[in-house]
Short mmCIF file of C-alpha atoms and ligand atoms in Angstrom, two decimals:
data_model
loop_
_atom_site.label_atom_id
_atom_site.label_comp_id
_atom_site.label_asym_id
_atom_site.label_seq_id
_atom_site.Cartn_x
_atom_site.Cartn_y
_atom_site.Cartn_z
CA UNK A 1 118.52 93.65 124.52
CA UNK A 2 122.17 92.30 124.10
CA UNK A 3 125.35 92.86 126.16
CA UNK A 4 125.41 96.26 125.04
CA UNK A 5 124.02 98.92 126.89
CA UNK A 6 123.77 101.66 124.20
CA UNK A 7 120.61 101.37 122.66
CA UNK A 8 120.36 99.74 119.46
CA UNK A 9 120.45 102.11 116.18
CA UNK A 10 117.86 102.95 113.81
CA UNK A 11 117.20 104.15 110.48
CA UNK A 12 116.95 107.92 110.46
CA UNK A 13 114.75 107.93 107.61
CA UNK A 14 112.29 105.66 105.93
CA UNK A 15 113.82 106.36 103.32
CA UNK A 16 117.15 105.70 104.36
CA UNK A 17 116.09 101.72 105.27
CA UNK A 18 114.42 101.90 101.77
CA UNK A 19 118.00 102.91 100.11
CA UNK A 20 119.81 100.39 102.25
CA UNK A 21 117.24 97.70 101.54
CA UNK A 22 117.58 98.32 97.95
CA UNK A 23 121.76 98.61 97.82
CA UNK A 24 121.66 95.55 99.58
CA UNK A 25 119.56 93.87 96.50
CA UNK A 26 120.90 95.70 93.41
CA UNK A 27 124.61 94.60 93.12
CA UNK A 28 126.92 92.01 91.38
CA UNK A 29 123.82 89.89 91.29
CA UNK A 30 121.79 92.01 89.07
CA UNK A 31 124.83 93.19 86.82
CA UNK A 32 127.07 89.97 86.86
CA UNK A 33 125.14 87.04 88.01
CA UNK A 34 121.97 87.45 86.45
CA UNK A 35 122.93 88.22 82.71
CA UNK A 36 125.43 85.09 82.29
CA UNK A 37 122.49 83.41 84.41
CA UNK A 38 120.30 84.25 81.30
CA UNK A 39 122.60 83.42 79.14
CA UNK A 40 123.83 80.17 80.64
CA UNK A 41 120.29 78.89 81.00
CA UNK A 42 118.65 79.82 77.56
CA UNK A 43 117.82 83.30 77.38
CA UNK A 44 114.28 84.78 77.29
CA UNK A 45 113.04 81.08 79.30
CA UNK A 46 115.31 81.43 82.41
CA UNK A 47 114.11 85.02 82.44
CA UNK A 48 110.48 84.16 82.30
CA UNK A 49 111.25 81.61 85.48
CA UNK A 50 112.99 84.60 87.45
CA UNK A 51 110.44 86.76 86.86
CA UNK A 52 107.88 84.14 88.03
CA UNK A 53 109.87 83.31 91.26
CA UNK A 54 110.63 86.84 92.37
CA UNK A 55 106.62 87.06 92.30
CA UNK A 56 105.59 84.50 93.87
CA UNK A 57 108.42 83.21 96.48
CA UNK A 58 110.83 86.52 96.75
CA UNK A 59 107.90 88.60 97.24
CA UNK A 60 106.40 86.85 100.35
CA UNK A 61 109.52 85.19 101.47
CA UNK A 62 111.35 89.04 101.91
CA UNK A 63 108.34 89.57 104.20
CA UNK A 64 109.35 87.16 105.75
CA UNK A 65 112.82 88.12 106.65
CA UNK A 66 111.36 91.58 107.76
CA UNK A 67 108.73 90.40 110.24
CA UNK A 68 111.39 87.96 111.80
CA UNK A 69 113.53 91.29 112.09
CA UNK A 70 111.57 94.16 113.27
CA UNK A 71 109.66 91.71 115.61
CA UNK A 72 112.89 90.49 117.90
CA UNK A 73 115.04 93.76 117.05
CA UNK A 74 117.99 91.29 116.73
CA UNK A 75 121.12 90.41 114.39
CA UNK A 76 119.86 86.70 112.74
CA UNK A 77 121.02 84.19 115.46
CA UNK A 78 119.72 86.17 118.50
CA UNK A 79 116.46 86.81 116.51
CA UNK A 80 116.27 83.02 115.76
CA UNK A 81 116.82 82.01 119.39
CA UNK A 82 114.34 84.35 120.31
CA UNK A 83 111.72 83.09 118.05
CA UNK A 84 112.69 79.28 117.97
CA UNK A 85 113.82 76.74 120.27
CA UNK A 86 115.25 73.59 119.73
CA UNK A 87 117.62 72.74 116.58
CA UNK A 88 115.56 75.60 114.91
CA UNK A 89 117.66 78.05 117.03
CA UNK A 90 120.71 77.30 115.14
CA UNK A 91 119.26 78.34 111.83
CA UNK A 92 120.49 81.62 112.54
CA UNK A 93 123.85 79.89 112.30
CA UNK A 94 123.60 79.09 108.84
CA UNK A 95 122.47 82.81 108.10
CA UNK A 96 126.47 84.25 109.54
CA UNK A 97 128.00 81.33 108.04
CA UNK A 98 126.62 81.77 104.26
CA UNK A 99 127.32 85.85 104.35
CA UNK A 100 130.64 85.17 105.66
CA UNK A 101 131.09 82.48 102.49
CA UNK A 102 128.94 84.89 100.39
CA UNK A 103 130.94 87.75 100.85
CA UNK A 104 134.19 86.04 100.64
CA UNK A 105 134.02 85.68 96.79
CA UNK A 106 131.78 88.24 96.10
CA UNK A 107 134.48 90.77 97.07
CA UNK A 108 136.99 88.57 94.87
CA UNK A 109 134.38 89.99 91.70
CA UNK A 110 134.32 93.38 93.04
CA UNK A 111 137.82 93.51 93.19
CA UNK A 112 137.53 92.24 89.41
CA UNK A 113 134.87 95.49 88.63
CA UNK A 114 137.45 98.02 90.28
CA UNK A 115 140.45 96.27 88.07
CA UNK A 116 138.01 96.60 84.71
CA UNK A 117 137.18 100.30 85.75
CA UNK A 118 140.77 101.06 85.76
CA UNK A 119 141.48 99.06 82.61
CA UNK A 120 138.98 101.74 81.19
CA UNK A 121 140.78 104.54 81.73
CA UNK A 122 144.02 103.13 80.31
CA UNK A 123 141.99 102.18 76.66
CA UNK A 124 142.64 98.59 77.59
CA UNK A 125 139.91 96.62 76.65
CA UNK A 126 140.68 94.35 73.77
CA UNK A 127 138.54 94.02 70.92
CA UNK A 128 139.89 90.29 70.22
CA UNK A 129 137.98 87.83 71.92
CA UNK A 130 140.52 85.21 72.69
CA UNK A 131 143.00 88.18 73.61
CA UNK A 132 140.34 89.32 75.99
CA UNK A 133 139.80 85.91 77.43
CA UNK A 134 143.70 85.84 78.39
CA UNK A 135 143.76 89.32 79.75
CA UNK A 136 141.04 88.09 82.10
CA UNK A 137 142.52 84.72 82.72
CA UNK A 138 145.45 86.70 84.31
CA UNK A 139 143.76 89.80 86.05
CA UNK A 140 141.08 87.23 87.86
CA UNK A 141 143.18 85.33 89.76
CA UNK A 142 146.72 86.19 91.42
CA UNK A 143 148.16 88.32 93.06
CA UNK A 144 146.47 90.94 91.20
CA UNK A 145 143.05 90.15 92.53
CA UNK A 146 143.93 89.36 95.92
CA UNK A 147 144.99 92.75 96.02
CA UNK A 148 141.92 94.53 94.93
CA UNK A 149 140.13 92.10 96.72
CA UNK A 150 142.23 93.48 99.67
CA UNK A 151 141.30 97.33 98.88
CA UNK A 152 137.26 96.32 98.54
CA UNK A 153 137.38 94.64 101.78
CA UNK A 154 138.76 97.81 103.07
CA UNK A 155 136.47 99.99 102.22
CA UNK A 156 133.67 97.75 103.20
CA UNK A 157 135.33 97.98 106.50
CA UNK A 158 135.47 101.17 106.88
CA UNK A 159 131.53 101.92 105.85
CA UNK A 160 130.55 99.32 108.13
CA UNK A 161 132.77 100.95 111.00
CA UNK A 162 131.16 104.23 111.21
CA UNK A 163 127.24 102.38 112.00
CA UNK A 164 123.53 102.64 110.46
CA UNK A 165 123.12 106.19 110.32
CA UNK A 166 126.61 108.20 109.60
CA UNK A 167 128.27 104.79 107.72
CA UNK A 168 125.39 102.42 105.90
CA UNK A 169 122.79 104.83 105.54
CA UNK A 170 124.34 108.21 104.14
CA UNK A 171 126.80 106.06 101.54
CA UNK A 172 123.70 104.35 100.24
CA UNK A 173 121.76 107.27 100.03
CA UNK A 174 124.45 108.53 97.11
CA UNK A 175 125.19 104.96 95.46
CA UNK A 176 121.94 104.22 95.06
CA UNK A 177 120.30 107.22 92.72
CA UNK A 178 123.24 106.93 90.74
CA UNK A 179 123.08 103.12 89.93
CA UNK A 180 119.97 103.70 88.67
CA UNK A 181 120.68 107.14 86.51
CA UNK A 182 123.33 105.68 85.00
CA UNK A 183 121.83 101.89 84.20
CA UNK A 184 118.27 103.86 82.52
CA UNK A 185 120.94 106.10 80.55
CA UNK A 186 123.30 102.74 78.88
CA UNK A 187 120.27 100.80 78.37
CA UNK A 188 119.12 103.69 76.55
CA UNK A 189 122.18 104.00 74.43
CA UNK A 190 121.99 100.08 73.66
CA UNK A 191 118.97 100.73 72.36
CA UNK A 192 120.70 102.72 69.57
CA UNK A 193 123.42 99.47 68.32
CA UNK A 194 122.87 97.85 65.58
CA UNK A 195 123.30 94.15 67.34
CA UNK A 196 119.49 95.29 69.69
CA UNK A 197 116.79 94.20 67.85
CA UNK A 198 118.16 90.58 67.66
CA UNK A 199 119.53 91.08 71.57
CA UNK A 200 115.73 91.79 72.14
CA UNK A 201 114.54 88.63 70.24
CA UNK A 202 117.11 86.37 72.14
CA UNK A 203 116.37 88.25 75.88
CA UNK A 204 112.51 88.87 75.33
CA UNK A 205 110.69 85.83 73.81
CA UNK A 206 110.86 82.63 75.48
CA UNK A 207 111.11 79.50 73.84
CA UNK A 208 109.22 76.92 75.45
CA UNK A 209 110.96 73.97 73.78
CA UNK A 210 114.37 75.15 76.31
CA UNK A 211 112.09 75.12 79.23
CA UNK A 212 110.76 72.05 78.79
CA UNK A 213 114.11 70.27 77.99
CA UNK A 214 116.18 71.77 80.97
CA UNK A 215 113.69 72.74 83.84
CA UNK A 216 116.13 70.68 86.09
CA UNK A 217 118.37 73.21 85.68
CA UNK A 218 116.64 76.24 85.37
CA UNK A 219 114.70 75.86 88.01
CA UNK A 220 117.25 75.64 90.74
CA UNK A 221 119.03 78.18 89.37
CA UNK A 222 116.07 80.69 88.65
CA UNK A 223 114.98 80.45 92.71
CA UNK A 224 118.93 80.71 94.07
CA UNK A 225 119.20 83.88 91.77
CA UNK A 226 115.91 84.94 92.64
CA UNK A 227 116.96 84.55 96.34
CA UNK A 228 120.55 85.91 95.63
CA UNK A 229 119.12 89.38 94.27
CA UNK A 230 116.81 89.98 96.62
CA UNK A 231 119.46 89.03 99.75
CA UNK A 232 117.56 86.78 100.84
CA UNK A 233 118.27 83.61 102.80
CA UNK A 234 120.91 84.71 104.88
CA UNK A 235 119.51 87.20 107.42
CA UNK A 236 120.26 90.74 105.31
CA UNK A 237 116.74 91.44 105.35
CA UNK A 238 116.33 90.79 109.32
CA UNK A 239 119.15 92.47 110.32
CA UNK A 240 118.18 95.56 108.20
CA UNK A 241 114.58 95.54 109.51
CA UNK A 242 115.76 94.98 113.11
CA UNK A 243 116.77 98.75 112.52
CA UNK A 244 113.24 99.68 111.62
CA UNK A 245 110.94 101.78 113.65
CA UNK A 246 107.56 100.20 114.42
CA UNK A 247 105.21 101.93 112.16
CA UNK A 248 106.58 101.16 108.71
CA UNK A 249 103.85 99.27 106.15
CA UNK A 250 106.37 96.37 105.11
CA UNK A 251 104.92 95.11 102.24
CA UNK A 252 104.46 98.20 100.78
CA UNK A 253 108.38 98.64 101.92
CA UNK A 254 108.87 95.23 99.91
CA UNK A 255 107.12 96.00 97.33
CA UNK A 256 109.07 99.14 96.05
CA UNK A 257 112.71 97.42 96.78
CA UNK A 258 111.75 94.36 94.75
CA UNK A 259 110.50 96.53 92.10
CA UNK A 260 114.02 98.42 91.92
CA UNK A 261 115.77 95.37 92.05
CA UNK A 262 113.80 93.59 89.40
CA UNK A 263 114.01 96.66 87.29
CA UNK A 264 117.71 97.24 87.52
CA UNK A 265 118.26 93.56 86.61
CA UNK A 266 116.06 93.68 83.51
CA UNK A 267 117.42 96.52 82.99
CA UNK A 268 120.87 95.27 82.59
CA UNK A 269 119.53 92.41 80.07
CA UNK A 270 118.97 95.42 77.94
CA UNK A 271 122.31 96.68 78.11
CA UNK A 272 124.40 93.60 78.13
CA UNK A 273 122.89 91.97 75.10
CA UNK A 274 122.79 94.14 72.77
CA UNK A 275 126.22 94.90 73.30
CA UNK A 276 127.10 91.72 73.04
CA UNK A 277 125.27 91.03 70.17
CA UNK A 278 126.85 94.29 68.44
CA UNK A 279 130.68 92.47 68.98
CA UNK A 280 129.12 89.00 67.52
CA UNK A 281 129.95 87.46 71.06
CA UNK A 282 127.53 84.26 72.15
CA UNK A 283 126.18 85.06 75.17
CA UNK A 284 125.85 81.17 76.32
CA UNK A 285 129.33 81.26 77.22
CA UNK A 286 129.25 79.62 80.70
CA UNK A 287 130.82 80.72 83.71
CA UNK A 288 131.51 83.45 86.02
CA UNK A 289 134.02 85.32 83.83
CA UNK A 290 132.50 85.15 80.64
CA UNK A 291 130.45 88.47 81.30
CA UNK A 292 134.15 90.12 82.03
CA UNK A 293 135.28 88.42 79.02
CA UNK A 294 132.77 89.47 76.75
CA UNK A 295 131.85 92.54 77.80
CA UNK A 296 135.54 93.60 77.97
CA UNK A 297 136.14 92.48 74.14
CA UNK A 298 132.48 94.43 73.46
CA UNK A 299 133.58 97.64 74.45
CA UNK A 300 137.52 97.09 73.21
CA UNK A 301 135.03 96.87 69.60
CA UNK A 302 132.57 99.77 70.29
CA UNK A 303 132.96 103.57 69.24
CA UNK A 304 134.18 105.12 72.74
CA UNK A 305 133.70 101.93 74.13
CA UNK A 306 136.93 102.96 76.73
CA UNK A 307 134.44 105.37 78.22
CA UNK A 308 131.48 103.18 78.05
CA UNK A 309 133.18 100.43 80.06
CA UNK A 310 134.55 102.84 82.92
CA UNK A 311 131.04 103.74 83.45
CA UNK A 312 129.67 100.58 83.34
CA UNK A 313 132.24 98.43 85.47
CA UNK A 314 132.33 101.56 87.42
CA UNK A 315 128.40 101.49 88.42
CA UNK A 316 128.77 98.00 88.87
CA UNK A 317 131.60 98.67 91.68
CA UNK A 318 129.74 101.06 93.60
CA UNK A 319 126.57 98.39 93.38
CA UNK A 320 128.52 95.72 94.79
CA UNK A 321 129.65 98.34 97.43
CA UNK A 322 126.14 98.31 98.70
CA UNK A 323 125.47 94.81 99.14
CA UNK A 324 128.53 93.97 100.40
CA UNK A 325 127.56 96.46 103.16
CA UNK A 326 124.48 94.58 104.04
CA UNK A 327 126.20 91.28 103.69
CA UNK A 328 128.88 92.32 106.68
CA UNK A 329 126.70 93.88 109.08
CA UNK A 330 124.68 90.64 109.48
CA UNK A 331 127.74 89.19 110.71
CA UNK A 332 129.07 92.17 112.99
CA UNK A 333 125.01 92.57 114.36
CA UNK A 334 125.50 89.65 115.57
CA UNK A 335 129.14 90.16 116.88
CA UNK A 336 127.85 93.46 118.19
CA UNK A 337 124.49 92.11 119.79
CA UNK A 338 124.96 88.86 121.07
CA UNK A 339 129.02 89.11 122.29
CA UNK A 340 129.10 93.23 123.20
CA UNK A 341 132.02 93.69 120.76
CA UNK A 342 132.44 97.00 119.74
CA UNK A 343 131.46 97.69 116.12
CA UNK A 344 134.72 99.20 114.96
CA UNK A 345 136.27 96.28 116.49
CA UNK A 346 133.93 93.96 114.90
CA UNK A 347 134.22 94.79 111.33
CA UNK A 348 138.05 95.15 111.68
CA UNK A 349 138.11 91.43 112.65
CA UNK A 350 135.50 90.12 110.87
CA UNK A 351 136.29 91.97 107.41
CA UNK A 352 140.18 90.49 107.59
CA UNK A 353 138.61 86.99 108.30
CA UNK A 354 136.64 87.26 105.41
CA UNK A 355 139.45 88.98 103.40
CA UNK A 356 141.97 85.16 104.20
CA UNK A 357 138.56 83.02 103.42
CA UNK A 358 138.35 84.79 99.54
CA UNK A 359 141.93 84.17 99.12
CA UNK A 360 141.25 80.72 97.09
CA UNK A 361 138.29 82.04 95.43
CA UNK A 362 141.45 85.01 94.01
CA UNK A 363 143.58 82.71 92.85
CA UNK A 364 141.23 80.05 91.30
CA UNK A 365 138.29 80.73 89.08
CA UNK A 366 136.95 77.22 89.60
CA UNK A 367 136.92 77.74 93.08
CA UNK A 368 135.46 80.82 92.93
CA UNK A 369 132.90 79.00 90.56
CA UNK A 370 132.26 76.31 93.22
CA UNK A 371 131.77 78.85 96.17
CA UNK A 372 128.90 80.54 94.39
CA UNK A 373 127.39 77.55 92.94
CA UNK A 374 127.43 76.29 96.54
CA UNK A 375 126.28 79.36 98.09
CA UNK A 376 123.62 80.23 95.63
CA UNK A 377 121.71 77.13 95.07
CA UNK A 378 122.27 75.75 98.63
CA UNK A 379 122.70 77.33 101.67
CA UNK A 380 120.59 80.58 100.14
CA UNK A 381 117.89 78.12 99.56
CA UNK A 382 118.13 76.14 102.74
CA UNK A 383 118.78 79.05 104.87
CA UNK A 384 115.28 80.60 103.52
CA UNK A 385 113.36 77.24 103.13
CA UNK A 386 114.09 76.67 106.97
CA UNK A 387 112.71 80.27 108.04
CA UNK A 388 109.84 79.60 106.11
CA UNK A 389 108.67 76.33 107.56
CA UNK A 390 109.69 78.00 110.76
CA UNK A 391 106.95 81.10 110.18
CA UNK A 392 104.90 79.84 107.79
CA UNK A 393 103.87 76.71 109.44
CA UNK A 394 104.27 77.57 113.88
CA UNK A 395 104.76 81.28 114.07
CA UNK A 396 101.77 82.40 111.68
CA UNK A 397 99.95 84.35 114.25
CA UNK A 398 102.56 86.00 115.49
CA UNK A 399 104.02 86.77 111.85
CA UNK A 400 100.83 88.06 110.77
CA UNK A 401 100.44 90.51 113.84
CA UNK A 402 104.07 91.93 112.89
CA UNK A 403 103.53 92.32 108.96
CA UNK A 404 100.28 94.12 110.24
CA UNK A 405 101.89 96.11 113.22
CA UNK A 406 101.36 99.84 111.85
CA UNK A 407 99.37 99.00 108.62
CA UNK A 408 96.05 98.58 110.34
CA UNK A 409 94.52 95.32 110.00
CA UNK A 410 95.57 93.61 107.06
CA UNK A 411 92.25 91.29 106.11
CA UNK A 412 92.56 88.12 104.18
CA UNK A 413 96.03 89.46 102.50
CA UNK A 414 97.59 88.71 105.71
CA UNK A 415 96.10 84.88 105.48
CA UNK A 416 96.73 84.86 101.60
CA UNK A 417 100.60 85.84 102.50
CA UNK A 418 100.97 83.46 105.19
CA UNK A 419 99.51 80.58 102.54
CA UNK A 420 102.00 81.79 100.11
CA UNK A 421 104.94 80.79 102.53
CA UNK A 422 103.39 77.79 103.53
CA UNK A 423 102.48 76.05 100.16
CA UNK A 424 104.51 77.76 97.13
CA UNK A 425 107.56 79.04 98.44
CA UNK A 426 108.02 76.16 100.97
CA UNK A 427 107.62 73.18 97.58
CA UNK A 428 109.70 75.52 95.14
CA UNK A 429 112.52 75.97 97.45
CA UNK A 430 112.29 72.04 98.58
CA UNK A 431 112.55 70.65 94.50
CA UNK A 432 114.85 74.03 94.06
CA UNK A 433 117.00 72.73 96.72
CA UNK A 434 116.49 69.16 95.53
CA UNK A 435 117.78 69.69 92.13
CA UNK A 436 120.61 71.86 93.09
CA UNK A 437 122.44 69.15 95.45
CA UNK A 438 121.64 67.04 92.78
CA UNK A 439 123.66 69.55 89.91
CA UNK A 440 126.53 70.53 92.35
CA UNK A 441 127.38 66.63 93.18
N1 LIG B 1 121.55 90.92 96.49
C1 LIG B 1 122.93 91.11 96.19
C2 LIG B 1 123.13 91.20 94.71
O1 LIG B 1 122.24 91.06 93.94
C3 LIG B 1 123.81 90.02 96.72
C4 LIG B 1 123.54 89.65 98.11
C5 LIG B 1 123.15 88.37 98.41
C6 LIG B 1 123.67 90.61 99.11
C7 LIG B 1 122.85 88.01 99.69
C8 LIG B 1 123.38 90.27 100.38
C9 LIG B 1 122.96 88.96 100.68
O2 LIG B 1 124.22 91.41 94.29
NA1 NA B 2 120.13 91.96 93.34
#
């Protein structure tokens, strides 16, 4: 136990962890990162990667995250001393310090949803390309976005003020059915544009001849997205199993929320593209605008497209709600935990510190470019390639009790998981890691 005497909260409801667990995944990551992801890295090939890497290193490497947490009931650092001695105590270091850089920009790009919601509602998408590229030029960065930034951090505050149960839990448990009723319904409407069939062709079948001319690319940036969706790599997935009761079945738990998350991101391929493709806009464009940019100019083109954007940048507000949830509280748990703060207290402080650190990322897009690069294919990467060595290779027993701790034995899936951290995930995120030091110097 920390400082605090209270005792530490829980989930109410399986399902409530579930929810949380899966509005920490689906957000800006799913509906802004991974399309111009896709389309920055070839299409239908980076997709293939992804896919392959949520399998076979998201998969285990969540399980990861959630034995470390329910076992030590901690925030990351006190979970990581508990666990680890030595320099591998401080790993748990790197886990505060990414969220707190994470966050910092990613509320900079929520603060760019809310501004595109409202621009919506006034008809002011513009059908012009060019035109749309200026109108984003000067809502992304200014005074204009440090002030939505501003109003997200707020309200991030003020979720993460009120706890697990009566804050986290019961706003997730509204965000998260309708993210996914309203994502199923656009994709279905794509479906209907003229632009889909050849959105399908470019999103769906992989041309080999792009993978085998820019792995070095794709590769570190299919594992930091795969990492990036899932929230993994910086504690999320600890701290939100560190509020789990003892007799949850966590890879079946796993299981489900990569599932959603995978879904809603494919999912969004099939909405963005053929949109896209409708307007005659190259989805290659590089960069983390050019999905506002586009977009934006697709809907100023499309029948009712006014309406169709409010929805959409809308949804995509109230998904990077959730996550930014998740990606606070590992910073208060630990505030909370380890130093007795109280949590109101906490998230006050913390949420203003992280509202000055995403003032450069709001008034320079390269910045802001830089941060995520950084964030993404680094410290993501490192954070989770370090907690895998750690469990994978000297905590396996342990690790294996835990994932089977109210399951019932688990058999040889419990070896075959801990050989999947050890081998796989441990050599992709090493050349993943590799490669993307190498791209961002
Ligand atoms: N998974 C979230 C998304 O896809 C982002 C995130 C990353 C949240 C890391 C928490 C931790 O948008
Ligand atoms: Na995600």
């Amino acid at each position: 136990m920390g400082i605090a005497d209270a005792p530490r909260e829980q989930w109410a409801t399986r399902v409530g962890f579930i929810f949380a667990a899966v509005g920490s995944a689906v957000g800006l990551g799913n509906i802004w990162r991974f399309p111009f992801q896709v389309g920055q890295e070839g299409g239908a090939a980076f997709l293939l990667i992804y896919l392959l890497f949520i399998a076979i290193i998201g998969f285990p490497a969540m399980l990861v995250e959630f034995v470390v947490g329910r076992y030590t009931e901690r925030n990351p650092v006190g979970a990581l001393e508990e666990i680890a001695s030595g320099v591998w105590s401080y790993v748990g270091w790197i886990f505060i310090a990414t969220g707190f850089i994470i966050l910092s920009y990613y509320s900079v790009v929520a603060g760019w949803t809310i501004r595109y919601t409202l621009l919506g509602l006034q008809d002011g998408y513009l059908a012009d390309a060019g035109e749309a590229e200026s109108q984003f030029v000067s809502l992304a960065s200014g005074l204009d976005a440090i002030l939505l930034h501003a109003l997200f951090m707020a309200v991030v505050i003020g979720i993460v003020a009120y706890g697990i149960q009566r804050g986290i839990e019961l706003a997730v448990k509204v965000m998260v059915p309708a993210i996914i009723v309203i994502t199923v319904g656009m994709a279905a409407y794509a479906f209907t544009l003229e632009g889909a069939s050849e959105a399908y062709a470019y999103y769906l079948s992989p041309d080999w001849g792009v993978i085998a001319a820019e792995w070095q690319s794709i590769l570190p940036a299919a594992a930091g997205q795969a990492f990036f969706t899932l929230s993994l790599g910086m504690g999320v997935m600890i701290t939100y199993a560190s509020y789990l009761a003892q007799d949850r079945n966590l890879a079946e738990d796993g299981a489900i929320i990569i599932g959603f998350d995978t879904a809603i991101a494919f999912v969004t391929g099939l909405i963005v593209f053929p949109i896209l493709f409708t307007a005659g806009i190259d989805p290659a464009d590089p960069g983390a605008g050019a999905i506002f940019v586009s977009l934006a100019a697709a809907f100023g083109d499309l029948t009712l497209g006014w309406l169709l954007g409010t929805i959409f940048f809308g949804t995509v507000a109230i998904a990077a709600l959730s996550s930014a949830i998740s990606l606070m509280e590992v910073v208060v748990s630990y505030v909370i935990d380890e130093r007795g703060v109280d949590r109101k207290v906490a998230a006050v402080a913390i949420g203003g510190a992280i509202f000055l650190l995403g003032i450069p990322s709001a008034t320079d897009l390269v910045l802001l470019d830089l941060f995520d690069l950084f964030a993404d294919q680094i410290l993501l990467v490192l954070g989770g390639l370090l907690l895998s060595i750690l469990v994978g290779w000297s905590l396996s027993d342990l690790a294996i009790a835990e994932l089977g701790r109210g399951t019932g034995d688990l058999g040889a899936y419990g070896t075959a998981w801990i050989w999947a951290v050890r081998i796989p995930v441990i050599l992709v995120l090493i050349v993943a890691l590799i490669l993307g030091i190498l791209e961002y110097w």
